[in-house]
Coordinates of N, CA and C in Angstrom, one line a residue:
Chain A
X132 N 92.6 -160.8 76.8 CA 93.7 -160.1 77.5 C 94.2 -161.0 78.6
X133 N 95.5 -161.2 78.6 CA 96.1 -162.0 79.7 C 96.1 -161.2 81.0
X134 N 95.9 -162.0 82.1 CA 95.9 -161.3 83.4 C 97.3 -161.2 84.0
X135 N 97.3 -160.8 85.3 CA 98.6 -160.7 86.0 C 99.2 -162.1 86.2
X136 N 100.4 -162.3 85.9 CA 101.1 -163.6 86.1 C 102.0 -163.5 87.3
X137 N 102.1 -164.6 88.0 CA 103.0 -164.6 89.2 C 103.6 -166.0 89.2
X138 N 104.8 -166.1 89.7 CA 105.5 -167.4 90.0 C 106.5 -167.2 91.1
X139 N 106.8 -168.3 91.8 CA 106.0 -169.6 91.8 C 104.7 -169.4 92.4
X140 N 103.9 -170.5 92.3 CA 102.6 -170.4 93.0 C 102.7 -170.8 94.5
X141 N 103.6 -171.7 94.8 CA 103.8 -172.1 96.1 C 105.3 -172.2 96.4
X142 N 105.7 -171.9 97.7 CA 107.1 -172.0 98.1 C 107.1 -172.3 99.6
X143 N 108.0 -173.3 99.9 CA 108.2 -173.6 101.3 C 109.7 -173.5 101.6
X144 N 110.0 -172.7 102.6 CA 111.4 -172.4 102.9 C 111.6 -172.5 104.4
X145 N 112.8 -172.6 104.9 CA 113.1 -172.6 106.3 C 113.4 -171.1 106.7
X146 N 113.1 -170.8 108.0 CA 113.4 -169.5 108.4 C 114.9 -169.2 108.2
X147 N 115.2 -167.9 108.0 CA 116.5 -167.4 107.7 C 116.9 -167.6 106.2
X148 N 116.2 -168.4 105.5 CA 116.5 -168.5 104.1 C 116.0 -167.3 103.3
X149 N 116.3 -167.2 102.0 CA 115.8 -166.2 101.2 C 114.9 -166.7 100.1
X150 N 114.0 -165.9 99.6 CA 113.1 -166.3 98.6 C 112.7 -165.1 97.7
X151 N 112.4 -165.4 96.5 CA 112.1 -164.3 95.5 C 110.8 -164.7 94.8
X152 N 110.0 -163.7 94.5 CA 108.7 -163.8 93.8 C 108.8 -162.9 92.6
X153 N 108.1 -163.4 91.5 CA 108.1 -162.7 90.2 C 106.7 -162.3 89.8
X154 N 106.5 -161.2 89.2 CA 105.2 -160.7 88.7 C 105.3 -160.1 87.4
X155 N 104.4 -160.4 86.5 CA 104.3 -159.7 85.2 C 102.9 -159.2 85.1
X156 N 102.7 -157.8 85.0 CA 101.4 -157.2 85.1 C 100.7 -157.3 83.8
X157 N 99.4 -156.9 83.8 CA 98.6 -156.9 82.6 C 99.3 -155.9 81.6
X158 N 99.4 -156.3 80.3 CA 100.0 -155.4 79.3 C 99.4 -154.0 79.3
X159 N 100.3 -153.0 79.4 CA 99.9 -151.6 79.3 C 99.6 -151.0 80.7
X160 N 99.7 -151.8 81.7 CA 99.4 -151.3 83.1 C 100.7 -150.7 83.6
X161 N 100.7 -149.4 83.9 CA 101.9 -148.7 84.4 C 102.1 -148.9 85.9
X162 N 101.0 -149.2 86.6 CA 101.2 -149.3 88.1 C 101.1 -150.7 88.6
X163 N 102.1 -151.1 89.4 CA 102.2 -152.4 89.9 C 102.3 -152.4 91.5
X164 N 101.6 -153.3 92.1 CA 101.5 -153.3 93.6 C 101.9 -154.7 94.0
X165 N 102.5 -154.8 95.2 CA 102.7 -156.0 95.9 C 102.0 -155.9 97.2
X166 N 101.2 -157.0 97.5 CA 100.4 -157.0 98.7 C 100.8 -158.3 99.5
X167 N 100.6 -158.3 100.8 CA 100.8 -159.5 101.6 C 99.4 -159.8 102.3
X168 N 99.0 -161.0 102.1 CA 97.7 -161.4 102.7 C 97.9 -162.6 103.7
X169 N 97.7 -162.3 105.0 CA 97.8 -163.3 106.0 C 96.5 -163.9 106.1
X170 N 96.4 -165.2 106.4 CA 95.2 -165.9 106.5 C 94.2 -165.2 107.4
X171 N 93.0 -165.0 106.9 CA 91.9 -164.4 107.7 C 91.9 -162.9 107.7
X172 N 92.9 -162.3 106.9 CA 93.0 -160.8 106.8 C 92.8 -160.4 105.4
X173 N 92.6 -159.1 105.2 CA 92.6 -158.5 103.9 C 94.0 -158.3 103.4
X174 N 94.2 -158.1 102.1 CA 95.6 -157.8 101.7 C 96.1 -156.5 102.2
X175 N 97.4 -156.5 102.5 CA 98.0 -155.3 103.0 C 99.1 -154.9 102.0
X176 N 99.1 -153.6 101.6 CA 100.0 -153.1 100.6 C 101.5 -153.1 101.1
X177 N 102.4 -153.6 100.4 CA 103.8 -153.6 100.7 C 104.5 -152.5 99.9
X178 N 104.3 -152.4 98.6 CA 105.0 -151.5 97.8 C 104.2 -151.2 96.5
X179 N 104.3 -150.0 96.0 CA 103.6 -149.6 94.8 C 104.7 -149.0 93.8
X180 N 104.6 -149.4 92.6 CA 105.5 -148.9 91.5 C 104.6 -148.1 90.5
X181 N 105.2 -147.0 90.0 CA 104.6 -146.4 88.8 C 105.7 -146.5 87.8
X182 N 105.5 -147.2 86.7 CA 106.6 -147.6 85.8 C 107.7 -148.2 86.5
X183 N 108.9 -147.7 86.5 CA 110.0 -148.3 87.3 C 110.3 -147.6 88.6
X184 N 109.5 -146.6 88.9 CA 109.8 -145.8 90.2 C 108.9 -146.2 91.3
X185 N 109.4 -146.1 92.5 CA 108.6 -146.5 93.7 C 107.7 -145.3 94.1
X186 N 106.4 -145.5 94.2 CA 105.5 -144.5 94.7 C 105.3 -144.5 96.2
X187 N 105.2 -145.7 96.7 CA 104.9 -145.9 98.1 C 105.5 -147.2 98.6
X188 N 106.4 -147.1 99.5 CA 107.0 -148.3 100.2 C 107.0 -148.2 101.7
X189 N 106.0 -147.4 102.2 CA 106.0 -147.1 103.6 C 105.7 -148.3 104.5
X190 N 105.1 -149.3 104.0 CA 104.8 -150.5 104.8 C 105.7 -151.7 104.4
X191 N 106.7 -151.4 103.7 CA 107.6 -152.5 103.3 C 108.7 -152.7 104.5
X192 N 108.8 -153.8 105.1 CA 109.9 -154.0 106.1 C 111.2 -154.1 105.4
X193 N 111.8 -152.9 105.3 CA 113.0 -152.8 104.5 C 114.3 -153.5 105.0
X194 N 114.2 -153.9 106.2 CA 115.4 -154.6 106.8 C 115.4 -156.0 106.2
X195 N 114.3 -156.5 105.6 CA 114.3 -157.9 105.1 C 113.7 -158.0 103.7
X196 N 112.8 -157.1 103.4 CA 112.1 -157.1 102.1 C 112.7 -156.1 101.1
X197 N 112.8 -156.5 99.9 CA 113.2 -155.6 98.8 C 112.4 -155.9 97.5
X198 N 112.2 -154.9 96.7 CA 111.5 -155.1 95.5 C 112.1 -154.2 94.4
X199 N 112.0 -154.6 93.2 CA 112.4 -153.8 92.1 C 111.6 -154.1 90.8
X200 N 111.6 -153.1 90.0 CA 110.9 -153.2 88.7 C 111.7 -152.4 87.7
X201 N 112.8 -153.1 87.2 CA 113.8 -152.4 86.5 C 113.4 -151.8 85.2
X202 N 112.6 -152.5 84.4 CA 112.3 -152.0 83.1 C 110.9 -151.5 83.0
X203 N 110.3 -151.3 84.2 CA 108.9 -150.8 84.2 C 107.8 -151.8 83.8
X204 N 108.2 -153.1 83.7 CA 107.2 -154.1 83.4 C 107.2 -155.2 84.5
X205 N 108.1 -156.2 84.4 CA 108.1 -157.2 85.4 C 108.7 -156.7 86.7
X206 N 108.3 -157.4 87.8 CA 108.8 -157.0 89.1 C 109.2 -158.2 89.9
X207 N 110.1 -158.0 90.8 CA 110.6 -159.1 91.7 C 110.5 -158.6 93.2
X208 N 109.9 -159.4 94.1 CA 109.9 -159.1 95.5 C 110.8 -160.2 96.2
X209 N 111.7 -159.7 97.0 CA 112.6 -160.6 97.7 C 112.5 -160.5 99.2
X210 N 112.6 -161.6 99.9 CA 112.7 -161.6 101.4 C 114.0 -162.3 101.8
X211 N 114.7 -161.6 102.6 CA 116.0 -162.2 103.0 C 116.5 -161.5 104.3
X212 N 116.5 -162.2 105.4 CA 116.2 -163.6 105.7 C 114.7 -163.7 106.0
X213 N 114.1 -164.8 105.7 CA 112.7 -165.0 106.0 C 112.4 -165.3 107.5
X214 N 111.3 -164.9 108.0 CA 110.9 -165.2 109.4 C 109.6 -166.0 109.3
X215 N 109.3 -166.6 110.4 CA 108.0 -167.4 110.5 C 106.8 -166.6 110.2
X216 N 106.8 -165.3 110.6 CA 105.6 -164.5 110.4 C 105.5 -164.0 109.0
X217 N 106.4 -164.3 108.1 CA 106.3 -164.0 106.7 C 105.4 -165.0 106.0
X218 N 105.0 -166.0 106.6 CA 104.1 -167.0 106.0 C 102.8 -166.3 105.6
X219 N 102.5 -166.3 104.3 CA 101.4 -165.5 103.8 C 101.3 -165.8 102.3
X220 N 100.2 -165.2 101.8 CA 100.1 -165.2 100.3 C 100.6 -163.8 99.8
X221 N 101.5 -163.8 98.9 CA 102.0 -162.6 98.3 C 101.3 -162.3 96.9
X222 N 100.6 -161.3 96.9 CA 99.8 -160.9 95.7 C 100.3 -159.8 95.0
X223 N 100.4 -159.9 93.7 CA 100.8 -158.8 92.8 C 99.5 -158.3 92.1
X224 N 99.4 -157.0 92.0 CA 98.2 -156.4 91.3 C 98.7 -155.3 90.3
X225 N 97.9 -155.0 89.4 CA 98.3 -153.9 88.5 C 97.1 -153.1 88.1
X226 N 97.3 -151.8 87.7 CA 96.3 -150.9 87.3 C 96.9 -150.1 86.2
X227 N 96.0 -149.4 85.5 CA 96.4 -148.6 84.3 C 97.4 -147.5 84.7
X228 N 97.1 -146.8 85.8 CA 97.9 -145.7 86.2 C 97.6 -145.3 87.6
X229 N 98.4 -144.5 88.2 CA 98.2 -144.0 89.5 C 96.9 -143.1 89.5
X230 N 96.1 -143.3 90.4 CA 94.9 -142.5 90.5 C 93.8 -143.3 91.2
X231 N 93.0 -142.5 92.0 CA 92.1 -143.2 92.9 C 90.9 -143.9 92.1
X232 N 90.7 -143.6 90.9 CA 89.6 -144.2 90.2 C 90.0 -145.4 89.4
X233 N 91.3 -145.8 89.4 CA 91.8 -146.9 88.6 C 91.7 -148.2 89.4
X234 N 91.1 -149.2 88.7 CA 90.8 -150.4 89.4 C 92.1 -151.3 89.3
X235 N 92.2 -152.1 90.4 CA 93.4 -153.0 90.5 C 93.0 -154.4 90.2
X236 N 93.8 -155.1 89.5 CA 93.5 -156.5 89.2 C 94.7 -157.4 89.7
X237 N 94.3 -158.5 90.4 CA 95.2 -159.3 91.1 C 95.7 -160.5 90.3
X238 N 96.9 -160.9 90.5 CA 97.4 -162.2 90.0 C 97.0 -163.3 90.9
X239 N 97.4 -164.6 90.6 CA 96.9 -165.7 91.4 C 97.6 -165.8 92.8
X240 N 98.7 -165.1 93.0 CA 99.4 -165.1 94.3 C 100.4 -166.2 94.4
X241 N 101.4 -166.0 95.3 CA 102.3 -167.0 95.7 C 102.1 -167.3 97.2
X242 N 101.9 -168.5 97.5 CA 101.7 -168.9 98.9 C 103.0 -169.3 99.5
X243 N 103.5 -168.6 100.5 CA 104.8 -168.8 101.1 C 104.6 -169.4 102.5
X244 N 105.2 -170.5 102.7 CA 105.3 -171.1 104.1 C 106.7 -171.1 104.6
X245 N 106.9 -170.5 105.7 CA 108.2 -170.5 106.3 C 108.2 -171.4 107.6
X246 N 109.1 -172.4 107.6 CA 109.1 -173.4 108.7 C 110.3 -173.2 109.6
Chain B
X901 N 94.2 -143.5 112.3 CA 94.4 -144.8 111.7 C 93.4 -145.0 110.6
X902 N 93.8 -145.2 109.4 CA 92.9 -145.5 108.3 C 92.4 -146.9 108.3
X903 N 91.1 -147.1 108.5 CA 90.5 -148.4 108.6 C 89.3 -148.6 107.8
X904 N 89.1 -149.9 107.4 CA 87.9 -150.3 106.7 C 87.4 -151.5 107.5
X905 N 86.2 -151.4 108.0 CA 85.6 -152.4 108.9 C 84.5 -153.2 108.2
X906 N 84.6 -154.5 108.4 CA 83.5 -155.4 107.9 C 83.2 -156.4 109.0
X907 N 82.0 -156.8 109.0 CA 81.6 -157.9 109.8 C 82.1 -159.2 109.2
X908 N 82.9 -160.0 110.0 CA 83.6 -161.1 109.4 C 82.7 -162.3 109.1
X909 N 81.4 -162.2 109.6 CA 80.5 -163.3 109.4 C 80.8 -164.5 110.2
X910 N 80.4 -165.8 109.7 CA 79.8 -165.9 108.4 C 78.4 -165.5 108.3
X911 N 78.1 -165.0 107.0 CA 76.7 -164.6 106.7 C 76.1 -165.8 105.9
X912 N 75.0 -166.3 106.4 CA 74.4 -167.4 105.7 C 73.0 -167.0 105.2
X913 N 72.8 -167.2 103.9 CA 71.5 -166.9 103.3 C 71.1 -168.1 102.4
X914 N 69.7 -168.3 102.3 CA 69.3 -169.4 101.4 C 69.4 -169.0 99.9
X915 N 69.5 -170.0 99.1 CA 69.5 -169.8 97.7 C 68.3 -169.0 97.2
X916 N 68.6 -167.9 96.4 CA 67.5 -167.1 95.9 C 67.2 -165.9 96.7
X917 N 67.8 -165.8 97.9 CA 67.6 -164.6 98.8 C 68.5 -163.5 98.4
X918 N 68.3 -162.3 99.0 CA 69.2 -161.2 98.9 C 70.3 -161.3 100.0
X919 N 71.6 -161.2 99.6 CA 72.6 -161.1 100.6 C 73.1 -159.7 100.7
X920 N 73.2 -159.2 101.9 CA 73.6 -157.8 102.2 C 74.9 -157.8 102.9
X921 N 75.9 -157.1 102.3 CA 77.2 -157.1 102.9 C 77.5 -155.6 103.2
X922 N 78.0 -155.3 104.4 CA 78.2 -153.9 104.8 C 79.7 -153.6 105.1
X923 N 80.0 -152.4 105.0 CA 81.4 -151.9 105.2 C 81.4 -150.5 105.7
X924 N 82.2 -150.1 106.7 CA 82.4 -148.7 107.1 C 83.9 -148.4 106.9
X925 N 84.1 -147.1 106.7 CA 85.5 -146.6 106.6 C 85.7 -145.4 107.4
X926 N 86.9 -145.1 107.8 CA 87.2 -144.1 108.8 C 87.7 -142.8 108.1
X927 N 88.1 -142.8 106.9 CA 88.7 -141.6 106.3 C 87.6 -140.8 105.5
X928 N 87.2 -139.6 105.9 CA 86.2 -138.9 105.2 C 86.6 -138.4 103.9
X929 N 87.9 -138.4 103.6 CA 88.4 -137.9 102.3 C 88.4 -139.0 101.2
X930 N 88.2 -140.2 101.6 CA 88.2 -141.3 100.6 C 87.2 -141.1 99.5
X931 N 87.6 -141.4 98.3 CA 86.7 -141.1 97.1 C 86.3 -142.3 96.4
X932 N 87.0 -143.4 96.5 CA 86.8 -144.6 95.6 C 86.7 -145.9 96.5
X933 N 85.7 -146.7 96.1 CA 85.5 -147.9 96.9 C 85.3 -149.1 96.0
X934 N 85.7 -150.2 96.4 CA 85.7 -151.4 95.6 C 85.2 -152.6 96.4
X935 N 84.6 -153.5 95.7 CA 84.2 -154.8 96.3 C 84.9 -155.9 95.5
X936 N 85.6 -156.8 96.3 CA 86.3 -157.9 95.7 C 85.7 -159.2 96.2
X937 N 85.7 -160.2 95.4 CA 85.2 -161.5 95.8 C 86.5 -162.4 95.8
X938 N 86.6 -163.2 96.9 CA 87.7 -164.1 97.0 C 87.2 -165.5 97.4
X939 N 87.4 -166.4 96.5 CA 87.1 -167.8 96.8 C 88.2 -168.4 97.6
X940 N 87.9 -169.4 98.4 CA 89.0 -170.0 99.2 C 90.1 -170.5 98.4
X941 N 91.3 -170.1 98.7 CA 92.5 -170.5 98.0 C 92.8 -169.7 96.8
X942 N 92.0 -168.8 96.4 CA 92.2 -168.0 95.2 C 92.5 -166.5 95.6
X943 N 92.8 -165.7 94.5 CA 93.1 -164.3 94.7 C 91.9 -163.5 94.6
X944 N 91.9 -162.2 95.1 CA 90.7 -161.4 95.0 C 90.4 -161.0 93.6
X945 N 89.1 -161.0 93.3 CA 88.5 -160.7 92.0 C 87.6 -159.5 92.1
X946 N 87.9 -158.4 91.3 CA 87.1 -157.2 91.4 C 85.7 -157.5 90.8
X947 N 84.7 -157.1 91.6 CA 83.4 -157.3 91.1 C 82.6 -156.0 91.0
X948 N 82.9 -155.0 91.8 CA 82.2 -153.7 91.7 C 83.2 -152.5 92.1
X949 N 83.0 -151.4 91.5 CA 83.6 -150.2 92.0 C 82.6 -149.1 92.1
X950 N 82.7 -148.2 93.0 CA 81.7 -147.1 93.2 C 82.4 -145.9 93.7
X951 N 82.1 -144.7 93.1 CA 82.8 -143.5 93.4 C 81.9 -142.4 93.8
X952 N 80.6 -142.5 93.5 CA 79.6 -141.4 93.8 C 78.6 -141.9 94.8
X953 N 78.0 -141.0 95.6 CA 76.9 -141.4 96.4 C 75.7 -142.0 95.6
X954 N 75.1 -143.0 96.2 CA 74.0 -143.6 95.6 C 74.2 -145.1 95.3
X955 N 73.4 -145.6 94.3 CA 73.5 -147.0 94.0 C 74.1 -147.2 92.6
X956 N 74.8 -148.3 92.5 CA 75.4 -148.7 91.2 C 75.0 -150.2 91.0
X957 N 74.4 -150.5 89.9 CA 73.9 -151.9 89.6 C 74.7 -152.5 88.5
X958 N 75.0 -153.8 88.7 CA 75.7 -154.5 87.6 C 75.2 -156.0 87.7
X959 N 74.3 -156.3 86.9 CA 73.7 -157.7 87.0 C 73.0 -157.9 88.3
X960 N 73.4 -158.9 89.0 CA 72.7 -159.2 90.3 C 73.4 -158.5 91.5
X961 N 74.4 -157.7 91.2 CA 75.1 -156.9 92.2 C 74.7 -155.5 92.2
X962 N 74.5 -154.9 93.4 CA 74.3 -153.5 93.6 C 75.2 -153.0 94.7
X963 N 76.0 -152.0 94.4 CA 76.8 -151.3 95.4 C 76.1 -150.0 95.8
X964 N 76.2 -149.7 97.1 CA 75.6 -148.5 97.6 C 76.6 -147.8 98.4
X965 N 76.7 -146.5 98.2 CA 77.7 -145.6 98.8 C 77.0 -144.4 99.5
X966 N 77.3 -144.2 100.8 CA 76.8 -143.1 101.5 C 78.0 -142.4 102.2
X967 N 78.5 -141.4 101.6 CA 79.8 -140.8 102.1 C 79.5 -140.0 103.4
X968 N 78.3 -139.5 103.6 CA 78.0 -138.8 104.8 C 78.1 -139.7 106.0
X969 N 77.7 -140.9 105.8 CA 77.7 -141.9 106.9 C 78.9 -142.8 106.8
X970 N 79.8 -142.6 105.8 CA 81.0 -143.4 105.6 C 80.7 -144.9 105.6
X971 N 79.8 -145.2 104.7 CA 79.2 -146.5 104.6 C 79.1 -147.0 103.2
X972 N 79.5 -148.3 103.0 CA 79.4 -148.9 101.6 C 78.8 -150.2 101.8
X973 N 77.9 -150.6 100.9 CA 77.3 -151.9 101.0 C 77.3 -152.6 99.6
X974 N 77.1 -153.9 99.7 CA 77.0 -154.7 98.5 C 75.7 -155.6 98.6
X975 N 74.8 -155.5 97.7 CA 73.7 -156.4 97.7 C 73.8 -157.4 96.6
X976 N 73.6 -158.7 96.9 CA 73.6 -159.7 95.9 C 72.2 -160.3 95.8
X977 N 71.5 -160.0 94.7 CA 70.2 -160.5 94.5 C 70.2 -162.0 93.9
X978 N 69.1 -162.7 94.2 CA 69.0 -164.1 93.7 C 70.3 -164.9 94.0
X979 N 70.7 -164.9 95.2 CA 72.0 -165.5 95.6 C 72.1 -166.9 95.2
X980 N 73.2 -167.3 94.7 CA 73.5 -168.7 94.2 C 74.6 -169.3 95.1
X981 N 74.6 -170.7 95.2 CA 75.7 -171.3 95.9 C 77.1 -170.9 95.4
X982 N 77.1 -170.6 94.1 CA 78.4 -170.2 93.6 C 78.9 -168.8 94.1
X983 N 78.0 -168.1 94.7 CA 78.3 -166.8 95.3 C 79.0 -167.0 96.7
X984 N 79.1 -168.2 97.2 CA 79.7 -168.4 98.5 C 81.2 -168.2 98.4
X985 N 81.6 -167.2 99.1 CA 83.0 -166.7 99.1 C 83.2 -165.7 100.2
X986 N 84.4 -165.1 100.3 CA 84.7 -164.0 101.2 C 84.7 -162.7 100.3
X987 N 83.9 -161.7 100.8 CA 83.8 -160.5 100.1 C 84.6 -159.4 100.8
X988 N 85.5 -158.8 100.1 CA 86.5 -157.8 100.6 C 86.0 -156.4 100.2
X989 N 85.9 -155.5 101.1 CA 85.6 -154.1 100.8 C 87.0 -153.4 100.9
X990 N 87.2 -152.5 100.0 CA 88.4 -151.7 99.9 C 88.2 -150.3 99.6
X991 N 89.0 -149.4 100.1 CA 88.9 -148.0 99.9 C 90.2 -147.4 99.5
X992 N 90.2 -146.5 98.6 CA 91.4 -145.7 98.2 C 91.3 -144.4 99.1
X993 N 92.3 -144.2 99.9 CA 92.3 -143.1 100.8 C 92.9 -141.8 100.2
X994 N 92.2 -140.7 100.6 CA 92.7 -139.4 100.2 C 94.1 -139.2 100.6
X995 N 94.9 -138.7 99.7 CA 96.3 -138.5 100.0 C 97.2 -139.6 99.5
X996 N 96.6 -140.7 99.3 CA 97.4 -141.8 98.7 C 97.3 -141.7 97.2
X997 N 98.0 -142.6 96.5 CA 98.0 -142.6 95.0 C 97.4 -143.9 94.6
X998 N 96.2 -144.1 94.9 CA 95.6 -145.3 94.5 C 95.7 -146.5 95.4
X999 N 96.4 -146.3 96.6 CA 96.6 -147.5 97.4 C 95.3 -147.9 98.1
X1000 N 95.0 -149.2 98.1 CA 93.8 -149.7 98.7 C 94.0 -150.1 100.1
X1001 N 93.1 -149.8 101.0 CA 93.0 -150.3 102.3 C 91.8 -151.3 102.3
X1002 N 92.1 -152.5 102.7 CA 91.1 -153.6 102.7 C 90.6 -153.8 104.1
X1003 N 89.3 -154.2 104.1 CA 88.7 -154.8 105.3 C 89.1 -156.2 105.4
X1004 N 88.7 -156.9 106.5 CA 89.1 -158.3 106.7 C 88.3 -159.3 105.9
X1005 N 87.2 -158.7 105.4 CA 86.3 -159.6 104.6 C 85.1 -160.2 105.3
X1006 N 84.0 -160.4 104.6 CA 82.9 -161.1 105.2 C 82.7 -162.4 104.4
X1007 N 82.6 -163.5 105.2 CA 82.4 -164.8 104.5 C 80.9 -165.0 104.3
X1008 N 80.6 -165.2 103.1 CA 79.2 -165.5 102.7 C 79.0 -167.0 102.3
X1009 N 77.9 -167.5 102.9 CA 77.6 -168.9 102.5 C 76.1 -168.9 102.0
X1010 N 75.9 -169.4 100.8 CA 74.6 -169.5 100.2 C 74.2 -171.0 100.2
X1011 N 73.2 -171.3 101.0 CA 72.7 -172.7 101.2 C 71.7 -173.0 100.1
X1012 N 71.9 -174.2 99.4 CA 70.9 -174.6 98.4 C 69.6 -175.0 99.1

């Protein structure tokens, strides 16, 4: 079974530029999550989708971050404009469905450096 | 504030010893807990999940949950150098829909 796919793996941009990350979850997984992991910290949830609907985006900085999952499979996370403090690893995870007992599996992540 | 607390370490153990990793959480309603292993430069990998009080064993790993004390632990028996990594504790909080709150992780070093 293929895991969660993400691209690109690395991205370097200047502040105020825009960037987009792509995620393809494990086949059959209805729930998709985007996390931000800053060096030395645990991952922090940015947004959760169930199929193509948003379940929780309470921690997404909506003035600069946006995300979509139009057909309930792939998802894109965008940052515009980027700030220095956005330098982090952006992780996508998926699980079978919404529910506290469902385990989440992570993709390899995208390491973003903002200069 | 919903929090998961871990000792950041580093925790150093000799090869073959038992490594004990601990985690506390603040939300009494939380029902589900997970341990992830994260190698340097890699993404978190799920190694254990636990939902009920008591112990759960999987190979060399044992997760322990005590909801009354709001405490979760992970024991690694016969530790190997390949177990050297950061171990992240995570909890799904009551009222959320599967959203994980992570601790900062404990860095484990297993010395040959």
